[in-house]
Amino acid sequence: MFKHQQMLNDNWSELNAVFSTYQSSHQLDKYGQNVKDFIMKMPLVGLFSAGKSSLLNKLLDDKLLSVQITPETAIATELHFSESDNFVGHKPNGDIVELSREDIVTQNFSQFLTNDENGYGYVAAHINAAVLKNFPHLSLVDLPGLESNLISHSKMIDEYIHQSLAYAIVVSIEDGELRASTQNFLKELKISNTPVILIITKSDLKLDTDIQAISQKVEQSITSLLGRKPIQSVTVSARKGHGIHDVIAAIEQIEAQAETQFDQVVTLPIVN
């Protein structure tokens, strides 16, 4: 635990007593889970077929995430480290359903799908993947593609902005530039001041000179839209395994900001 997290955890019953004295215990309740186990999200955002799932599978050294999905069946999949595997689905109404590994692999998610403004479902995979152990306060999230026309997908992607420590913007080198949907998302992201890392995928499909030119072009576009550079820019080929260590190093840089974020979203509000 972080220093202030440990302090809050050790004195939680006393804090509850103080807050209860002033009929304010409900204000403290919403921070309890974060004090016990602080996890922030780092969603991977990009177009369908940008290579998000393939990249995550390579990081996990697994074939957990389907790369054959269609936009209509896509759903947010959160990846958490756990000593033993456990898979759960969260329905839009808040109900939780136990799932099997096969459900994740085959995208058996129909009960979590909706296309209205009432909410969205998502699944959480708690798995014993060595790479996730490097990021104890981060959950990597495989999000649906940005060009989906489903209302639930748009709401889902927007809602993660408020839960996220950072975003990974995933762009296929085949596109050569940022598509309009990605540009629009970055304009929304600018308001929250959420850090981003840039991941250019499928680098094995271009020559080194082309890779450098495209990477610079995309990074300049992101800088222009956000008013700041990505904190890291990496190029990868999940198929050939190139650049995977660079991606891990970039995520570790995000993980290093977790304690500062805990103080911002938990410690300071409680103190205030």
mmCIF file of N, CA and C in Angstrom, residues 123-208:
data_model
loop_
_atom_site.group_PDB
_atom_site.id
_atom_site.type_symbol
_atom_site.label_atom_id
_atom_site.label_comp_id
_atom_site.label_asym_id
_atom_site.label_seq_id
_atom_site.Cartn_x
_atom_site.Cartn_y
_atom_site.Cartn_z
ATOM 1 N N VAL A 123 -16.820 -7.050 -18.864
ATOM 2 C CA VAL A 123 -16.318 -8.255 -18.216
ATOM 3 C C VAL A 123 -14.951 -7.972 -17.606
ATOM 4 N N ALA A 124 -14.634 -8.696 -16.562
ATOM 5 C CA ALA A 124 -13.351 -8.552 -15.888
ATOM 6 C C ALA A 124 -12.664 -9.908 -15.836
ATOM 7 N N ALA A 125 -11.447 -9.947 -16.338
ATOM 8 C CA ALA A 125 -10.650 -11.170 -16.320
ATOM 9 C C ALA A 125 -9.531 -11.003 -15.303
ATOM 10 N N HIS A 126 -9.602 -11.752 -14.230
ATOM 11 C CA HIS A 126 -8.559 -11.746 -13.194
ATOM 12 C C HIS A 126 -7.667 -12.954 -13.468
ATOM 13 N N ILE A 127 -6.463 -12.702 -13.952
ATOM 14 C CA ILE A 127 -5.638 -13.803 -14.445
ATOM 15 C C ILE A 127 -4.209 -13.720 -13.907
ATOM 16 N N ASN A 128 -3.592 -14.880 -13.852
ATOM 17 C CA ASN A 128 -2.214 -14.973 -13.374
ATOM 18 C C ASN A 128 -1.262 -14.802 -14.564
ATOM 19 N N ALA A 129 -1.185 -13.569 -15.035
ATOM 20 C CA ALA A 129 -0.290 -13.228 -16.140
ATOM 21 C C ALA A 129 0.886 -12.440 -15.584
ATOM 22 N N ALA A 130 2.088 -12.886 -15.844
ATOM 23 C CA ALA A 130 3.285 -12.296 -15.240
ATOM 24 C C ALA A 130 3.381 -10.804 -15.509
ATOM 25 N N VAL A 131 3.023 -10.367 -16.721
ATOM 26 C CA VAL A 131 3.186 -8.952 -17.065
ATOM 27 C C VAL A 131 2.287 -8.069 -16.209
ATOM 28 N N LEU A 132 1.084 -8.543 -15.859
ATOM 29 C CA LEU A 132 0.167 -7.728 -15.068
ATOM 30 C C LEU A 132 0.675 -7.506 -13.652
ATOM 31 N N LYS A 133 1.518 -8.407 -13.188
ATOM 32 C CA LYS A 133 2.076 -8.253 -11.840
ATOM 33 C C LYS A 133 2.978 -7.031 -11.749
ATOM 34 N N ASN A 134 3.469 -6.548 -12.908
ATOM 35 C CA ASN A 134 4.304 -5.346 -12.938
ATOM 36 C C ASN A 134 3.493 -4.077 -12.712
ATOM 37 N N PHE A 135 2.152 -4.186 -12.850
ATOM 38 C CA PHE A 135 1.294 -3.007 -12.745
ATOM 39 C C PHE A 135 0.225 -3.243 -11.677
ATOM 40 N N PRO A 136 0.608 -3.295 -10.402
ATOM 41 C CA PRO A 136 -0.349 -3.683 -9.351
ATOM 42 C C PRO A 136 -1.512 -2.719 -9.164
ATOM 43 N N HIS A 137 -1.378 -1.474 -9.643
ATOM 44 C CA HIS A 137 -2.451 -0.493 -9.465
ATOM 45 C C HIS A 137 -3.125 -0.126 -10.778
ATOM 46 N N LEU A 138 -2.877 -0.930 -11.813
ATOM 47 C CA LEU A 138 -3.460 -0.671 -13.127
ATOM 48 C C LEU A 138 -4.242 -1.874 -13.619
ATOM 49 N N SER A 139 -5.357 -1.595 -14.253
ATOM 50 C CA SER A 139 -6.093 -2.611 -14.998
ATOM 51 C C SER A 139 -6.089 -2.189 -16.461
ATOM 52 N N LEU A 140 -5.525 -3.026 -17.324
ATOM 53 C CA LEU A 140 -5.553 -2.742 -18.751
ATOM 54 C C LEU A 140 -6.937 -3.098 -19.283
ATOM 55 N N VAL A 141 -7.467 -2.268 -20.169
ATOM 56 C CA VAL A 141 -8.836 -2.460 -20.653
ATOM 57 C C VAL A 141 -8.858 -2.480 -22.178
ATOM 58 N N ASP A 142 -9.395 -3.567 -22.712
ATOM 59 C CA ASP A 142 -9.597 -3.680 -24.157
ATOM 60 C C ASP A 142 -10.987 -3.141 -24.464
ATOM 61 N N LEU A 143 -11.048 -1.955 -25.094
ATOM 62 C CA LEU A 143 -12.323 -1.313 -25.384
ATOM 63 C C LEU A 143 -12.774 -1.596 -26.816
ATOM 64 N N PRO A 144 -14.099 -1.513 -27.065
ATOM 65 C CA PRO A 144 -14.577 -1.625 -28.451
ATOM 66 C C PRO A 144 -13.977 -0.522 -29.312
ATOM 67 N N GLY A 145 -14.033 -0.718 -30.627
ATOM 68 C CA GLY A 145 -13.482 0.259 -31.547
ATOM 69 C C GLY A 145 -14.244 1.570 -31.542
ATOM 70 N N LEU A 146 -13.543 2.642 -31.880
ATOM 71 C CA LEU A 146 -14.127 3.975 -31.813
ATOM 72 C C LEU A 146 -15.211 4.215 -32.859
ATOM 73 N N GLU A 147 -15.194 3.494 -33.951
ATOM 74 C CA GLU A 147 -16.147 3.774 -35.017
ATOM 75 C C GLU A 147 -17.413 2.929 -34.922
ATOM 76 N N SER A 148 -17.642 2.320 -33.759
ATOM 77 C CA SER A 148 -18.894 1.610 -33.547
ATOM 78 C C SER A 148 -20.041 2.614 -33.522
ATOM 79 N N ASN A 149 -21.185 2.219 -34.057
ATOM 80 C CA ASN A 149 -22.359 3.087 -34.046
ATOM 81 C C ASN A 149 -23.287 2.801 -32.870
ATOM 82 N N LEU A 150 -22.874 1.894 -31.965
ATOM 83 C CA LEU A 150 -23.715 1.546 -30.824
ATOM 84 C C LEU A 150 -23.645 2.628 -29.749
ATOM 85 N N ILE A 151 -24.799 3.044 -29.263
ATOM 86 C CA ILE A 151 -24.847 4.051 -28.200
ATOM 87 C C ILE A 151 -24.108 3.565 -26.963
ATOM 88 N N SER A 152 -24.281 2.277 -26.631
ATOM 89 C CA SER A 152 -23.650 1.726 -25.428
ATOM 90 C C SER A 152 -22.134 1.798 -25.518
ATOM 91 N N HIS A 153 -21.565 1.604 -26.712
ATOM 92 C CA HIS A 153 -20.119 1.684 -26.871
ATOM 93 C C HIS A 153 -19.621 3.107 -26.626
ATOM 94 N N SER A 154 -20.337 4.081 -27.158
ATOM 95 C CA SER A 154 -19.941 5.477 -26.958
ATOM 96 C C SER A 154 -19.992 5.852 -25.484
ATOM 97 N N LYS A 155 -21.052 5.426 -24.805
ATOM 98 C CA LYS A 155 -21.181 5.714 -23.372
ATOM 99 C C LYS A 155 -20.077 5.023 -22.582
ATOM 100 N N MET A 156 -19.789 3.785 -22.959
ATOM 101 C CA MET A 156 -18.760 3.011 -22.282
ATOM 102 C C MET A 156 -17.401 3.704 -22.381
ATOM 103 N N ILE A 157 -17.033 4.100 -23.583
ATOM 104 C CA ILE A 157 -15.739 4.737 -23.810
ATOM 105 C C ILE A 157 -15.651 6.057 -23.063
ATOM 106 N N ASP A 158 -16.738 6.829 -23.074
ATOM 107 C CA ASP A 158 -16.744 8.116 -22.371
ATOM 108 C C ASP A 158 -16.632 7.933 -20.858
ATOM 109 N N GLU A 159 -17.348 6.933 -20.312
ATOM 110 C CA GLU A 159 -17.345 6.719 -18.868
ATOM 111 C C GLU A 159 -15.961 6.348 -18.336
ATOM 112 N N TYR A 160 -15.174 5.654 -19.140
ATOM 113 C CA TYR A 160 -13.853 5.241 -18.674
ATOM 114 C C TYR A 160 -12.914 6.421 -18.464
ATOM 115 N N ILE A 161 -13.203 7.540 -19.093
ATOM 116 C CA ILE A 161 -12.355 8.722 -18.916
ATOM 117 C C ILE A 161 -12.254 9.085 -17.436
ATOM 118 N N HIS A 162 -13.373 8.929 -16.703
ATOM 119 C CA HIS A 162 -13.399 9.336 -15.294
ATOM 120 C C HIS A 162 -12.761 8.299 -14.368
ATOM 121 N N GLN A 163 -12.461 7.120 -14.889
ATOM 122 C CA GLN A 163 -11.885 6.053 -14.067
ATOM 123 C C GLN A 163 -10.417 5.796 -14.394
ATOM 124 N N SER A 164 -9.875 6.535 -15.345
ATOM 125 C CA SER A 164 -8.608 6.123 -15.943
ATOM 126 C C SER A 164 -7.422 6.974 -15.510
ATOM 127 N N LEU A 165 -6.324 6.280 -15.251
ATOM 128 C CA LEU A 165 -5.068 6.951 -14.933
ATOM 129 C C LEU A 165 -4.399 7.454 -16.204
ATOM 130 N N ALA A 166 -4.627 6.759 -17.309
ATOM 131 C CA ALA A 166 -4.068 7.136 -18.602
ATOM 132 C C ALA A 166 -4.801 6.366 -19.689
ATOM 133 N N TYR A 167 -4.578 6.766 -20.924
ATOM 134 C CA TYR A 167 -5.114 6.052 -22.079
ATOM 135 C C TYR A 167 -3.970 5.662 -23.000
ATOM 136 N N ALA A 168 -4.114 4.508 -23.628
ATOM 137 C CA ALA A 168 -3.201 4.120 -24.697
ATOM 138 C C ALA A 168 -3.947 4.299 -26.011
ATOM 139 N N ILE A 169 -3.484 5.199 -26.837
ATOM 140 C CA ILE A 169 -4.080 5.429 -28.149
ATOM 141 C C ILE A 169 -3.377 4.492 -29.132
ATOM 142 N N VAL A 170 -4.149 3.559 -29.688
ATOM 143 C CA VAL A 170 -3.589 2.520 -30.550
ATOM 144 C C VAL A 170 -3.954 2.838 -32.003
ATOM 145 N N VAL A 171 -2.929 2.976 -32.844
ATOM 146 C CA VAL A 171 -3.127 3.342 -34.247
ATOM 147 C C VAL A 171 -2.378 2.341 -35.122
ATOM 148 N N SER A 172 -3.083 1.751 -36.076
ATOM 149 C CA SER A 172 -2.421 0.856 -37.023
ATOM 150 C C SER A 172 -1.575 1.656 -37.994
ATOM 151 N N ILE A 173 -0.386 1.183 -38.250
ATOM 152 C CA ILE A 173 0.497 1.880 -39.178
ATOM 153 C C ILE A 173 -0.086 1.885 -40.595
ATOM 154 N N GLU A 174 -1.008 0.975 -40.848
ATOM 155 C CA GLU A 174 -1.669 0.932 -42.151
ATOM 156 C C GLU A 174 -2.514 2.177 -42.395
ATOM 157 N N ASP A 175 -3.055 2.780 -41.326
ATOM 158 C CA ASP A 175 -3.867 3.990 -41.486
ATOM 159 C C ASP A 175 -3.014 5.192 -41.874
ATOM 160 N N GLY A 176 -1.813 5.251 -41.343
ATOM 161 C CA GLY A 176 -0.898 6.330 -41.711
ATOM 162 C C GLY A 176 -1.165 7.649 -41.029
ATOM 163 N N GLU A 177 -2.310 7.789 -40.386
ATOM 164 C CA GLU A 177 -2.663 9.038 -39.708
ATOM 165 C C GLU A 177 -3.826 8.771 -38.759
ATOM 166 N N LEU A 178 -4.218 9.805 -38.001
ATOM 167 C CA LEU A 178 -5.352 9.668 -37.097
ATOM 168 C C LEU A 178 -6.651 9.824 -37.866
ATOM 169 N N ARG A 179 -7.546 8.857 -37.729
ATOM 170 C CA ARG A 179 -8.856 8.969 -38.358
ATOM 171 C C ARG A 179 -9.725 9.947 -37.560
ATOM 172 N N ALA A 180 -10.816 10.400 -38.172
ATOM 173 C CA ALA A 180 -11.661 11.430 -37.565
ATOM 174 C C ALA A 180 -12.209 11.001 -36.202
ATOM 175 N N SER A 181 -12.599 9.726 -36.065
ATOM 176 C CA SER A 181 -13.159 9.259 -34.797
ATOM 177 C C SER A 181 -12.132 9.346 -33.669
ATOM 178 N N THR A 182 -10.872 9.034 -33.968
ATOM 179 C CA THR A 182 -9.817 9.133 -32.958
ATOM 180 C C THR A 182 -9.556 10.591 -32.609
ATOM 181 N N GLN A 183 -9.567 11.458 -33.612
ATOM 182 C CA GLN A 183 -9.383 12.889 -33.353
ATOM 183 C C GLN A 183 -10.483 13.430 -32.451
ATOM 184 N N ASN A 184 -11.718 13.036 -32.709
ATOM 185 C CA ASN A 184 -12.834 13.507 -31.886
ATOM 186 C C ASN A 184 -12.703 13.014 -30.449
ATOM 187 N N PHE A 185 -12.261 11.761 -30.277
ATOM 188 C CA PHE A 185 -12.071 11.241 -28.923
ATOM 189 C C PHE A 185 -10.993 12.030 -28.185
ATOM 190 N N LEU A 186 -9.898 12.339 -28.862
ATOM 191 C CA LEU A 186 -8.813 13.089 -28.229
ATOM 192 C C LEU A 186 -9.260 14.494 -27.823
ATOM 193 N N LYS A 187 -10.156 15.099 -28.591
ATOM 194 C CA LYS A 187 -10.682 16.416 -28.227
ATOM 195 C C LYS A 187 -11.449 16.327 -26.910
ATOM 196 N N GLU A 188 -12.206 15.231 -26.725
ATOM 197 C CA GLU A 188 -12.906 15.024 -25.456
ATOM 198 C C GLU A 188 -11.921 14.747 -24.323
ATOM 199 N N LEU A 189 -10.880 13.992 -24.636
ATOM 200 C CA LEU A 189 -9.897 13.618 -23.621
ATOM 201 C C LEU A 189 -9.107 14.820 -23.128
ATOM 202 N N LYS A 190 -8.959 15.830 -23.965
ATOM 203 C CA LYS A 190 -8.207 17.029 -23.585
ATOM 204 C C LYS A 190 -8.802 17.693 -22.356
ATOM 205 N N ILE A 191 -10.137 17.651 -22.243
ATOM 206 C CA ILE A 191 -10.820 18.309 -21.134
ATOM 207 C C ILE A 191 -10.410 17.701 -19.794
ATOM 208 N N SER A 192 -10.223 16.382 -19.762
ATOM 209 C CA SER A 192 -9.897 15.704 -18.502
ATOM 210 C C SER A 192 -8.420 15.751 -18.159
ATOM 211 N N ASN A 193 -7.596 16.178 -19.116
ATOM 212 C CA ASN A 193 -6.139 16.255 -18.910
ATOM 213 C C ASN A 193 -5.536 14.893 -18.586
ATOM 214 N N THR A 194 -6.165 13.819 -19.086
ATOM 215 C CA THR A 194 -5.670 12.465 -18.849
ATOM 216 C C THR A 194 -4.441 12.193 -19.717
ATOM 217 N N PRO A 195 -3.351 11.679 -19.149
ATOM 218 C CA PRO A 195 -2.156 11.375 -19.949
ATOM 219 C C PRO A 195 -2.431 10.288 -20.984
ATOM 220 N N VAL A 196 -1.677 10.307 -22.075
ATOM 221 C CA VAL A 196 -1.813 9.266 -23.088
ATOM 222 C C VAL A 196 -0.435 8.749 -23.481
ATOM 223 N N ILE A 197 -0.409 7.486 -23.869
ATOM 224 C CA ILE A 197 0.746 6.950 -24.573
ATOM 225 C C ILE A 197 0.262 6.562 -25.970
ATOM 226 N N LEU A 198 1.135 6.661 -26.926
ATOM 227 C CA LEU A 198 0.813 6.332 -28.309
ATOM 228 C C LEU A 198 1.460 5.005 -28.668
ATOM 229 N N ILE A 199 0.659 4.093 -29.194
ATOM 230 C CA ILE A 199 1.183 2.809 -29.647
ATOM 231 C C ILE A 199 0.842 2.638 -31.124
ATOM 232 N N ILE A 200 1.860 2.592 -31.966
ATOM 233 C CA ILE A 200 1.694 2.338 -33.390
ATOM 234 C C ILE A 200 1.865 0.845 -33.614
ATOM 235 N N THR A 201 0.815 0.176 -34.099
ATOM 236 C CA THR A 201 0.855 -1.276 -34.261
ATOM 237 C C THR A 201 1.145 -1.685 -35.707
ATOM 238 N N LYS A 202 1.408 -2.985 -35.868
ATOM 239 C CA LYS A 202 1.631 -3.609 -37.178
ATOM 240 C C LYS A 202 2.835 -3.002 -37.902
ATOM 241 N N SER A 203 3.879 -2.695 -37.131
ATOM 242 C CA SER A 203 5.053 -2.035 -37.704
ATOM 243 C C SER A 203 5.796 -2.918 -38.708
ATOM 244 N N ASP A 204 5.535 -4.227 -38.671
ATOM 245 C CA ASP A 204 6.217 -5.128 -39.612
ATOM 246 C C ASP A 204 5.716 -4.950 -41.047
ATOM 247 N N LEU A 205 4.647 -4.167 -41.220
ATOM 248 C CA LEU A 205 4.082 -3.990 -42.554
ATOM 249 C C LEU A 205 4.697 -2.819 -43.315
ATOM 250 N N LYS A 206 5.616 -2.080 -42.676
ATOM 251 C CA LYS A 206 6.220 -0.912 -43.319
ATOM 252 C C LYS A 206 7.738 -0.932 -43.161
ATOM 253 N N LEU A 207 8.415 -0.198 -44.031
ATOM 254 C CA LEU A 207 9.859 -0.011 -43.909
ATOM 255 C C LEU A 207 10.172 0.924 -42.750
ATOM 256 N N ASP A 208 11.399 0.843 -42.236
ATOM 257 C CA ASP A 208 11.788 1.665 -41.089
ATOM 258 C C ASP A 208 11.594 3.153 -41.355
#
